[in-house]
CSV table of C-alpha atoms and ligand atoms in Angstrom, one decimal:
chain,number,residue,atom,x,y,z
T,1,MET,CA,139.4,25.6,115.5
T,2,GLY,CA,142.8,25.6,116.4
T,3,PHE,CA,144.9,28.9,116.3
T,4,SER,CA,146.9,27.6,113.0
T,5,THR,CA,144.0,26.5,111.1
T,6,ASP,CA,142.4,29.9,111.9
T,7,ALA,CA,145.4,31.5,110.7
T,8,VAL,CA,145.6,29.8,107.4
T,9,HIS,CA,141.7,29.7,106.8
T,10,GLY,CA,140.0,32.1,109.2
T,11,GLY,CA,137.7,34.6,106.9
T,12,GLN,CA,139.1,33.3,103.6
T,13,SER,CA,137.3,31.7,100.7
T,14,ALA,CA,138.2,31.2,97.2
T,15,GLU,CA,137.8,34.3,95.2
T,16,PRO,CA,134.6,33.8,93.5
T,17,VAL,CA,135.1,34.9,89.7
T,18,THR,CA,137.9,32.5,89.1
T,19,GLY,CA,138.6,30.5,92.3
T,20,ALA,CA,142.0,31.4,93.2
T,21,VAL,CA,142.7,29.7,96.2
T,22,MET,CA,144.9,32.5,97.5
T,23,MET,CA,143.3,36.0,97.6
T,24,PRO,CA,144.5,38.2,94.8
T,25,ILE,CA,146.0,41.7,95.1
T,26,PHE,CA,143.1,43.9,93.8
T,27,GLN,CA,145.4,46.7,92.6
T,28,THR,CA,143.0,48.9,91.7
T,29,SER,CA,142.0,52.4,92.7
T,30,THR,CA,138.4,52.4,91.3
T,31,PHE,CA,135.5,49.6,90.2
T,32,LYS,CA,132.9,49.8,87.5
T,33,GLN,CA,129.5,50.5,88.9
T,34,ASP,CA,126.5,49.0,86.9
T,35,GLY,CA,124.2,51.7,86.7
T,36,LEU,CA,123.5,54.9,88.9
T,37,GLY,CA,123.2,53.8,92.5
T,38,ARG,CA,124.1,50.1,91.6
T,39,HIS,CA,127.5,48.5,92.4
T,40,ARG,CA,128.7,45.2,93.5
T,41,GLY,CA,130.0,46.3,96.8
T,42,TYR,CA,132.9,48.2,95.5
T,43,GLU,CA,133.1,51.9,94.6
T,44,TYR,CA,136.3,53.4,95.4
T,45,ALA,CA,139.5,51.7,96.8
T,46,ARG,CA,140.0,54.0,99.8
T,47,THR,CA,136.5,53.0,100.8
T,48,GLN,CA,136.8,49.3,100.3
T,49,ASN,CA,139.4,46.9,98.8
T,50,PRO,CA,139.0,42.8,98.6
T,51,THR,CA,142.3,42.3,99.6
T,52,ARG,CA,142.2,44.6,102.4
T,53,GLU,CA,138.8,42.9,103.3
T,54,ALA,CA,140.3,39.4,103.4
T,55,PHE,CA,143.1,40.8,105.8
T,56,GLU,CA,140.8,42.7,108.1
T,57,ARG,CA,138.7,39.4,108.4
T,58,ASN,CA,141.8,37.0,109.3
T,59,ILE,CA,142.9,39.1,111.9
T,60,ALA,CA,139.3,39.5,113.2
T,61,VAL,CA,139.2,35.8,113.7
T,62,LEU,CA,142.7,35.4,115.4
T,63,GLU,CA,141.9,38.2,117.7
T,64,GLY,CA,138.5,36.7,118.4
T,65,GLY,CA,136.7,40.0,117.2
T,66,ALA,CA,134.0,40.5,115.3
T,67,HIS,CA,135.5,43.5,113.0
T,68,GLY,CA,139.0,44.2,111.5
T,69,VAL,CA,139.9,47.5,110.4
T,70,ALA,CA,143.1,47.9,108.6
T,71,PHE,CA,145.3,51.1,108.4
T,72,ALA,CA,148.3,52.4,106.7
T,73,SER,CA,150.6,51.8,109.8
T,74,GLY,CA,150.8,51.1,113.4
T,75,MET,CA,150.6,54.8,114.2
T,76,SER,CA,147.5,55.5,112.1
T,77,ALA,CA,145.8,52.5,113.6
T,78,ILE,CA,146.5,54.0,117.0
T,79,ALA,CA,145.3,57.6,115.6
T,80,ALA,CA,142.1,56.0,114.2
T,81,VAL,CA,141.3,55.1,117.9
T,82,MET,CA,142.1,58.4,119.0
T,83,TYR,CA,139.7,60.0,116.6
T,84,LEU,CA,137.0,58.4,118.3
T,85,PHE,CA,137.2,60.8,121.1
T,86,LYS,CA,136.8,64.9,120.9
T,87,GLU,CA,138.2,67.8,122.8
T,88,GLY,CA,138.2,67.7,126.7
T,89,ASP,CA,138.0,63.8,126.7
T,90,GLU,CA,140.9,62.3,128.9
T,91,ILE,CA,142.9,59.5,127.9
T,92,VAL,CA,144.8,57.3,130.2
T,93,ILE,CA,147.7,55.7,128.7
T,94,THR,CA,150.5,53.5,129.6
T,95,GLU,CA,153.8,55.7,130.5
T,96,ASN,CA,156.1,53.4,128.7
T,97,VAL,CA,154.5,52.9,125.5
T,98,TYR,CA,156.2,53.0,121.9
T,99,GLY,CA,157.8,56.6,121.2
T,100,GLY,CA,155.7,57.2,118.6
T,101,THR,CA,152.6,56.7,120.5
T,102,TYR,CA,153.9,59.0,123.4
T,103,ARG,CA,154.9,61.6,120.0
T,104,LEU,CA,151.2,61.3,118.5
T,105,ALA,CA,149.5,62.0,121.8
T,106,GLU,CA,151.9,64.6,123.2
T,107,SER,CA,152.8,66.6,119.8
T,108,VAL,CA,149.9,66.1,117.7
T,109,LEU,CA,146.5,65.2,119.5
T,110,LYS,CA,147.1,67.3,122.6
T,111,GLN,CA,146.6,70.5,120.3
T,112,TYR,CA,143.2,69.3,119.3
T,113,GLY,CA,142.0,69.4,123.0
T,114,LEU,CA,142.6,65.5,123.9
T,115,ARG,CA,144.3,65.0,127.5
T,116,PHE,CA,146.5,62.4,127.9
T,117,LYS,CA,147.7,60.9,131.7
T,118,PHE,CA,150.5,58.7,131.3
T,119,ILE,CA,150.7,56.4,134.3
T,120,ASP,CA,152.0,53.0,135.3
T,121,THR,CA,149.4,50.6,134.5
T,122,THR,CA,151.1,47.6,135.7
T,123,ASP,CA,149.9,48.8,139.2
T,124,ILE,CA,146.0,48.3,139.5
T,125,GLU,CA,146.1,51.1,142.5
T,126,THR,CA,147.8,53.7,140.4
T,127,VAL,CA,145.1,52.9,137.7
T,128,LYS,CA,142.3,53.4,140.4
T,129,ALA,CA,143.9,56.6,141.5
T,130,ASN,CA,143.9,58.0,138.0
T,131,VAL,CA,140.9,56.6,135.9
T,132,THR,CA,138.3,58.7,136.7
T,133,PRO,CA,134.6,59.5,135.4
T,134,SER,CA,136.1,61.7,133.0
T,135,THR,CA,138.4,59.2,131.3
T,136,LYS,CA,136.9,58.1,128.1
T,137,LEU,CA,139.9,55.5,127.3
T,138,VAL,CA,142.4,53.6,128.9
T,139,PHE,CA,145.0,52.7,126.6
T,140,ILE,CA,147.4,49.9,127.5
T,141,GLU,CA,150.6,48.4,125.6
T,142,THR,CA,151.6,45.1,127.2
T,143,PRO,CA,154.1,43.9,127.4
T,144,THR,CA,155.5,47.6,127.1
T,145,ASN,CA,158.1,48.6,124.3
T,146,PRO,CA,161.1,48.0,125.3
T,147,LEU,CA,160.9,47.3,129.1
T,148,LEU,CA,158.6,44.7,128.8
T,149,HIS,CA,156.3,45.8,131.7
T,150,VAL,CA,153.1,43.6,131.8
T,151,THR,CA,149.2,45.2,132.8
T,152,ASP,CA,146.8,43.1,134.0
T,153,VAL,CA,144.3,43.8,131.3
T,154,GLN,CA,141.1,41.9,132.8
T,155,ALA,CA,141.7,43.9,136.4
T,156,VAL,CA,142.0,47.3,134.2
T,157,ALA,CA,139.2,46.5,132.0
T,158,THR,CA,136.9,45.5,135.0
T,159,PHE,CA,137.7,48.8,137.0
T,160,SER,CA,137.6,51.0,133.9
T,161,HIS,CA,134.3,49.6,132.9
T,162,THR,CA,132.8,50.8,136.3
T,163,LEU,CA,133.3,54.1,135.0
T,164,ASN,CA,132.4,53.7,131.3
T,165,ALA,CA,135.9,54.3,130.0
T,166,LEU,CA,136.8,51.9,126.8
T,167,VAL,CA,139.9,50.0,127.2
T,168,ALA,CA,142.1,49.8,124.1
T,169,VAL,CA,145.5,47.2,124.0
T,170,ASP,CA,148.3,47.8,121.8
T,171,ASN,CA,149.2,43.9,121.1
T,172,THR,CA,151.8,44.4,118.8
T,173,PHE,CA,154.7,42.4,121.2
T,174,MET,CA,152.3,39.4,121.7
T,175,SER,CA,150.6,39.1,118.8
T,176,PRO,CA,147.4,36.9,118.9
T,177,TYR,CA,149.3,33.6,119.0
T,178,PHE,CA,150.2,34.8,122.5
T,179,GLN,CA,147.3,36.8,123.9
T,180,ASN,CA,144.0,37.9,123.0
T,181,PRO,CA,143.0,41.2,124.9
T,182,LEU,CA,139.2,41.2,123.9
T,183,ALA,CA,139.1,38.0,125.6
T,184,LEU,CA,140.4,39.8,128.6
T,185,GLY,CA,137.7,42.2,128.8
T,186,ALA,CA,139.3,44.8,126.4
T,187,ASP,CA,137.2,46.8,124.0
T,188,ILE,CA,139.5,47.3,121.4
T,189,VAL,CA,142.9,45.5,120.3
T,190,LEU,CA,145.2,46.8,117.8
T,191,HIS,CA,148.5,45.9,116.2
T,192,SER,CA,151.5,47.4,114.2
T,193,SER,CA,151.1,44.6,111.2
T,194,THR,CA,154.5,45.9,110.2
T,195,LYS,CA,155.6,43.6,113.3
T,196,TYR,CA,154.8,40.0,113.9
T,197,LEU,CA,151.5,39.9,111.8
T,198,ASN,CA,153.5,40.2,108.3
T,199,GLY,CA,156.8,38.8,110.1
T,200,HIS,CA,159.0,39.5,107.0
T,201,SER,CA,159.8,43.3,107.3
T,202,ASP,CA,158.2,43.9,103.9
T,203,MET,CA,155.7,46.4,104.4
T,204,VAL,CA,154.2,48.8,107.3
T,205,GLY,CA,150.8,48.7,108.4
T,206,GLY,CA,148.3,48.5,111.1
T,207,VAL,CA,145.0,47.0,112.3
T,208,VAL,CA,142.3,47.6,114.9
T,209,VAL,CA,139.9,44.7,115.9
T,210,VAL,CA,136.6,45.1,118.1
T,211,ASN,CA,133.5,43.0,118.7
T,212,ASP,CA,131.0,45.9,119.3
T,213,SER,CA,129.1,46.9,115.5
T,214,PRO,CA,128.7,50.5,116.1
T,215,LEU,CA,132.3,50.9,117.5
T,216,ALA,CA,133.5,49.0,113.9
T,217,GLU,CA,131.2,51.5,112.1
T,218,GLN,CA,132.9,54.6,113.8
T,219,LEU,CA,136.2,53.1,113.1
T,220,ARG,CA,135.5,52.5,109.4
T,221,PHE,CA,134.1,56.1,109.2
T,222,VAL,CA,137.6,57.1,110.1
T,223,GLN,CA,139.1,54.7,108.0
T,224,ASN,CA,137.5,56.2,104.9
T,225,ALA,CA,137.4,59.6,106.2
T,226,VAL,CA,140.9,60.5,107.2
T,227,GLY,CA,142.0,57.9,104.4
T,228,ALA,CA,145.1,56.4,105.9
T,229,VAL,CA,144.8,52.9,104.2
T,230,PRO,CA,147.0,50.4,103.2
T,231,GLY,CA,147.6,49.4,100.0
T,232,PRO,CA,146.3,46.0,98.4
T,233,PHE,CA,150.0,44.8,98.0
T,234,ASP,CA,150.7,45.7,101.7
T,235,CYS,CA,147.5,43.7,103.0
T,236,TYR,CA,148.2,40.8,100.6
T,237,LEU,CA,151.6,40.7,102.3
T,238,ALA,CA,150.5,41.1,105.8
T,239,LEU,CA,147.5,38.2,105.0
T,240,ARG,CA,150.5,36.1,103.8
T,241,GLY,CA,152.2,36.5,107.0
T,242,THR,CA,149.4,35.8,109.2
T,243,LYS,CA,148.9,32.1,107.8
T,244,THR,CA,152.7,31.3,109.5
T,245,LEU,CA,152.1,33.6,112.3
T,246,ALA,CA,151.8,30.1,115.0
T,247,LEU,CA,155.3,28.6,113.5
T,248,ARG,CA,157.1,31.7,113.6
T,249,MET,CA,156.0,32.8,117.0
T,250,LYS,CA,156.8,29.6,118.4
T,251,GLN,CA,160.4,30.1,117.1
T,252,HIS,CA,160.7,33.2,118.3
T,253,GLU,CA,159.7,32.5,121.6
T,254,ALA,CA,162.3,29.5,121.8
T,255,ASN,CA,165.2,31.5,120.7
T,256,ALA,CA,164.1,34.1,123.1
T,257,ARG,CA,163.8,32.1,126.1
T,258,HIS,CA,167.1,30.6,125.1
T,259,LEU,CA,168.9,34.0,125.0
T,260,ALA,CA,167.3,35.2,128.0
T,261,ALA,CA,168.7,32.3,130.1
T,262,TYR,CA,172.1,33.0,128.3
T,263,LEU,CA,171.9,36.5,129.3
T,264,ARG,CA,170.6,36.1,132.9
T,265,GLY,CA,173.7,36.4,135.2
T,266,HIS,CA,176.1,37.5,132.4
T,267,ARG,CA,178.5,40.0,133.9
T,268,ALA,CA,178.2,42.4,131.3
T,269,LEU,CA,174.7,43.2,131.9
T,270,GLU,CA,173.3,45.3,134.7
T,271,ARG,CA,169.4,44.3,134.0
T,272,LEU,CA,167.7,42.0,131.9
T,273,TYR,CA,164.0,41.7,131.3
T,274,TYR,CA,162.1,38.8,129.9
T,275,PRO,CA,158.5,38.0,130.9
T,276,GLY,CA,159.5,34.5,130.8
T,277,LEU,CA,161.8,34.6,133.4
T,278,ASP,CA,160.7,34.1,137.1
T,279,SER,CA,162.8,37.0,138.2
T,280,HIS,CA,160.5,39.2,136.1
T,281,PRO,CA,157.8,41.1,138.3
T,282,GLN,CA,154.8,40.0,136.2
T,283,HIS,CA,156.0,36.9,135.2
T,284,GLU,CA,153.1,35.0,137.0
T,285,LEU,CA,150.6,37.5,135.5
T,286,THR,CA,152.1,37.0,132.2
T,287,LYS,CA,151.3,32.9,132.6
T,288,LYS,CA,147.8,33.8,133.4
T,289,GLN,CA,146.8,36.1,130.8
T,290,SER,CA,149.2,35.2,127.7
T,291,ARG,CA,149.9,31.6,126.2
T,292,GLY,CA,153.9,32.8,126.4
T,293,PHE,CA,156.4,35.5,126.6
T,294,GLY,CA,157.4,36.4,123.1
T,295,GLY,CA,160.3,37.2,121.1
T,296,ILE,CA,161.8,40.4,122.6
T,297,VAL,CA,164.5,40.4,125.2
T,298,THR,CA,165.8,43.9,126.5
T,299,PHE,CA,168.9,44.2,128.7
T,300,ASP,CA,171.2,47.1,129.9
T,301,VAL,CA,174.7,47.4,129.8
T,302,GLY,CA,175.1,50.2,132.0
T,303,SER,CA,176.4,53.2,129.6
T,304,LEU,CA,176.0,54.5,126.4
T,305,GLU,CA,179.8,53.7,125.6
T,306,ARG,CA,179.0,49.9,126.3
T,307,ALA,CA,175.7,49.8,124.6
T,308,LYS,CA,177.4,51.4,121.3
T,309,HIS,CA,180.3,48.6,122.1
T,310,VAL,CA,177.4,46.0,121.7
T,311,LEU,CA,175.7,47.4,118.8
T,312,GLU,CA,178.9,47.8,116.6
T,313,ASN,CA,180.0,44.3,117.4
T,314,VAL,CA,177.4,42.3,116.4
T,315,SER,CA,177.3,40.6,113.0
T,316,LEU,CA,174.1,38.6,112.6
T,317,PHE,CA,172.0,40.8,114.8
T,318,THR,CA,171.3,43.9,112.6
T,319,LEU,CA,171.3,47.3,114.0
T,320,ALA,CA,167.7,48.7,113.0
T,321,GLU,CA,164.3,50.0,114.2
T,322,SER,CA,161.6,47.6,114.2
T,323,LEU,CA,160.8,44.0,115.6
T,324,GLY,CA,158.9,41.0,114.7
T,325,GLY,CA,160.6,40.0,111.5
T,326,VAL,CA,162.2,36.4,110.9
T,327,GLU,CA,165.8,38.1,110.9
T,328,SER,CA,167.1,39.3,114.8
T,329,LEU,CA,167.5,42.9,115.1
T,330,ILE,CA,169.1,44.9,117.7
T,331,CYS,CA,168.1,48.7,118.8
T,332,HIS,CA,169.1,51.5,121.0
T,333,PRO,CA,165.5,52.7,122.3
T,334,ALA,CA,167.3,55.9,123.8
T,335,SER,CA,168.3,57.0,120.3
T,336,MET,CA,166.0,55.0,118.0
T,337,THR,CA,162.7,54.1,118.9
T,338,HIS,CA,162.2,56.3,122.1
T,339,ALA,CA,164.2,59.7,120.9
T,340,SER,CA,161.0,61.6,121.0
T,341,VAL,CA,160.3,60.9,124.6
T,342,PRO,CA,162.1,63.8,126.7
T,343,LYS,CA,165.5,62.4,128.2
T,344,GLU,CA,164.3,63.1,132.0
T,345,GLU,CA,160.8,60.9,131.1
T,346,ARG,CA,162.9,58.4,129.5
T,347,VAL,CA,165.4,57.9,132.3
T,348,ARG,CA,162.4,57.9,135.1
T,349,ILE,CA,160.8,55.1,133.6
T,350,GLY,CA,164.1,52.9,132.8
T,351,ILE,CA,165.0,53.6,129.2
T,352,THR,CA,168.5,54.6,129.9
T,353,ASP,CA,171.8,55.1,127.6
T,354,GLY,CA,172.8,51.7,128.4
T,355,LEU,CA,169.4,50.0,127.1
T,356,ILE,CA,169.5,47.8,124.4
T,357,ARG,CA,166.6,45.8,122.8
T,358,LEU,CA,166.5,42.5,120.7
T,359,SER,CA,164.0,41.2,118.4
T,360,VAL,CA,165.0,37.7,118.2
T,361,GLY,CA,164.3,36.2,114.9
T,362,ILE,CA,164.0,32.8,113.8
T,363,GLU,CA,167.4,31.7,113.1
T,364,ASP,CA,169.5,28.8,114.7
T,365,VAL,CA,169.7,30.1,118.1
T,366,GLU,CA,173.5,28.7,118.6
T,367,ASP,CA,174.4,31.1,116.2
T,368,LEU,CA,172.5,34.2,117.7
T,369,GLU,CA,174.1,33.1,121.2
T,370,LYS,CA,177.7,33.1,119.7
T,371,ASP,CA,177.0,36.8,118.2
T,372,LEU,CA,175.9,38.0,121.2
T,373,ALA,CA,178.8,36.4,123.5
T,374,HIS,CA,181.2,37.8,121.0
T,375,ALA,CA,179.6,41.5,121.1
T,376,LEU,CA,179.3,41.4,125.0
T,377,GLU,CA,183.3,41.0,125.4
T,378,PHE,CA,184.1,44.0,126.9
L,1,P1T,O1,155.8,51.6,112.7
L,1,P1T,P1,154.4,51.3,112.7
L,1,P1T,O2,153.6,50.2,111.8
L,1,P1T,O3,153.6,52.9,112.5
L,1,P1T,O4,153.7,51.1,114.0
L,1,P1T,C1,154.0,51.8,115.2
L,1,P1T,C2,154.0,50.9,116.5
L,1,P1T,C3,152.9,50.7,117.4
L,1,P1T,N1,152.9,50.1,118.7
L,1,P1T,C4,154.1,49.4,119.0
L,1,P1T,C5,153.9,48.7,120.1
L,1,P1T,C6,155.2,49.5,118.2
L,1,P1T,O5,156.3,49.0,118.7
L,1,P1T,C7,155.1,50.2,117.1
L,1,P1T,C8,156.5,50.4,116.1
L,1,P1T,N2,157.7,50.1,116.7
L,1,P1T,C9,158.9,50.3,116.2
L,1,P1T,C10,159.2,50.6,114.7
L,1,P1T,C11,160.0,50.1,116.9
L,1,P1T,O6,161.1,49.7,116.4
L,1,P1T,O7,159.6,49.8,118.5
């Protein structure tokens, strides 16, 4: 089946009792048992919920995996993957990850004895020098938030597997419409479903997809034991979102390409980051491993003062954290999404005070261009 067909139908069937075409919201915390030890597959809603399962099946199909496991947020999805490891295990991780991922590793999980090495995973030689027999997981974010660095998933997976390390990819920025990390050799793919999967900025959630059944069982164990589960209404919203994922991603990308072309060479910019530009260092790699370039555009205007001017002079772009919704958002990574990364580390990887990230929405692109043009007049 094609992607759009799978998005609408993947893992879905009419609800068996009433024939409801759309999966209802099973807003219940518990389920009647027919006798001691006899139930209908549902006992307690932390453990099983039909609305959640419908979303999990759908996203599994879209990622080309066998099992989806949903969580209450992207962060709890990432934490669930990390909970698969134990004290002393080493995790190699992309250095320019989402600030919350950095914070989870440095400020929470380190205390429990997990060891993290933040490296530039875009360089396979750096990966080869840092992934060792004690590495249990290589965690890649590609493209990265917010600098849009792209890692060769296939090359990293091939090397990491020779040392028996698992490979996980945070696919939030591309969505399964543009990129399927499992097909590139990753063992685990995950999303903040808050973003493109839901697509309407009206819930927070996360999801992990794998092919391996024992791995899925471990993740389900964590889902139930830790209990960071999404509510049924949020699962319904995410599932409603995936049905239009293809339509939305096409428009996000078309608009992002237009704006990147407009911004290229703009005199107010010191740097522009978008994988769809032939000047992007991993443009060719992106063409090889992905089916598009996504809807995020990042640029540097050189100083905090100039960034502030832009952020306070847009009117259609909304100054807010998050990304991937139908509406265009603008953010200042250094003080917002990546504020928990220490300043020296931020500056070293290029998250400067002049950096601005656009989540390009699906509005009429001429209106978006006009809004930016006005805000970039210094
Ligand atoms: O916000 P939450 O659903 O918990 O997802 C965390 C997360 C994980 N991975 C990536 C790549 C992300 O971008 C995020 C969340 N990011 C933002 C809120 C942001 O504005 O960048």
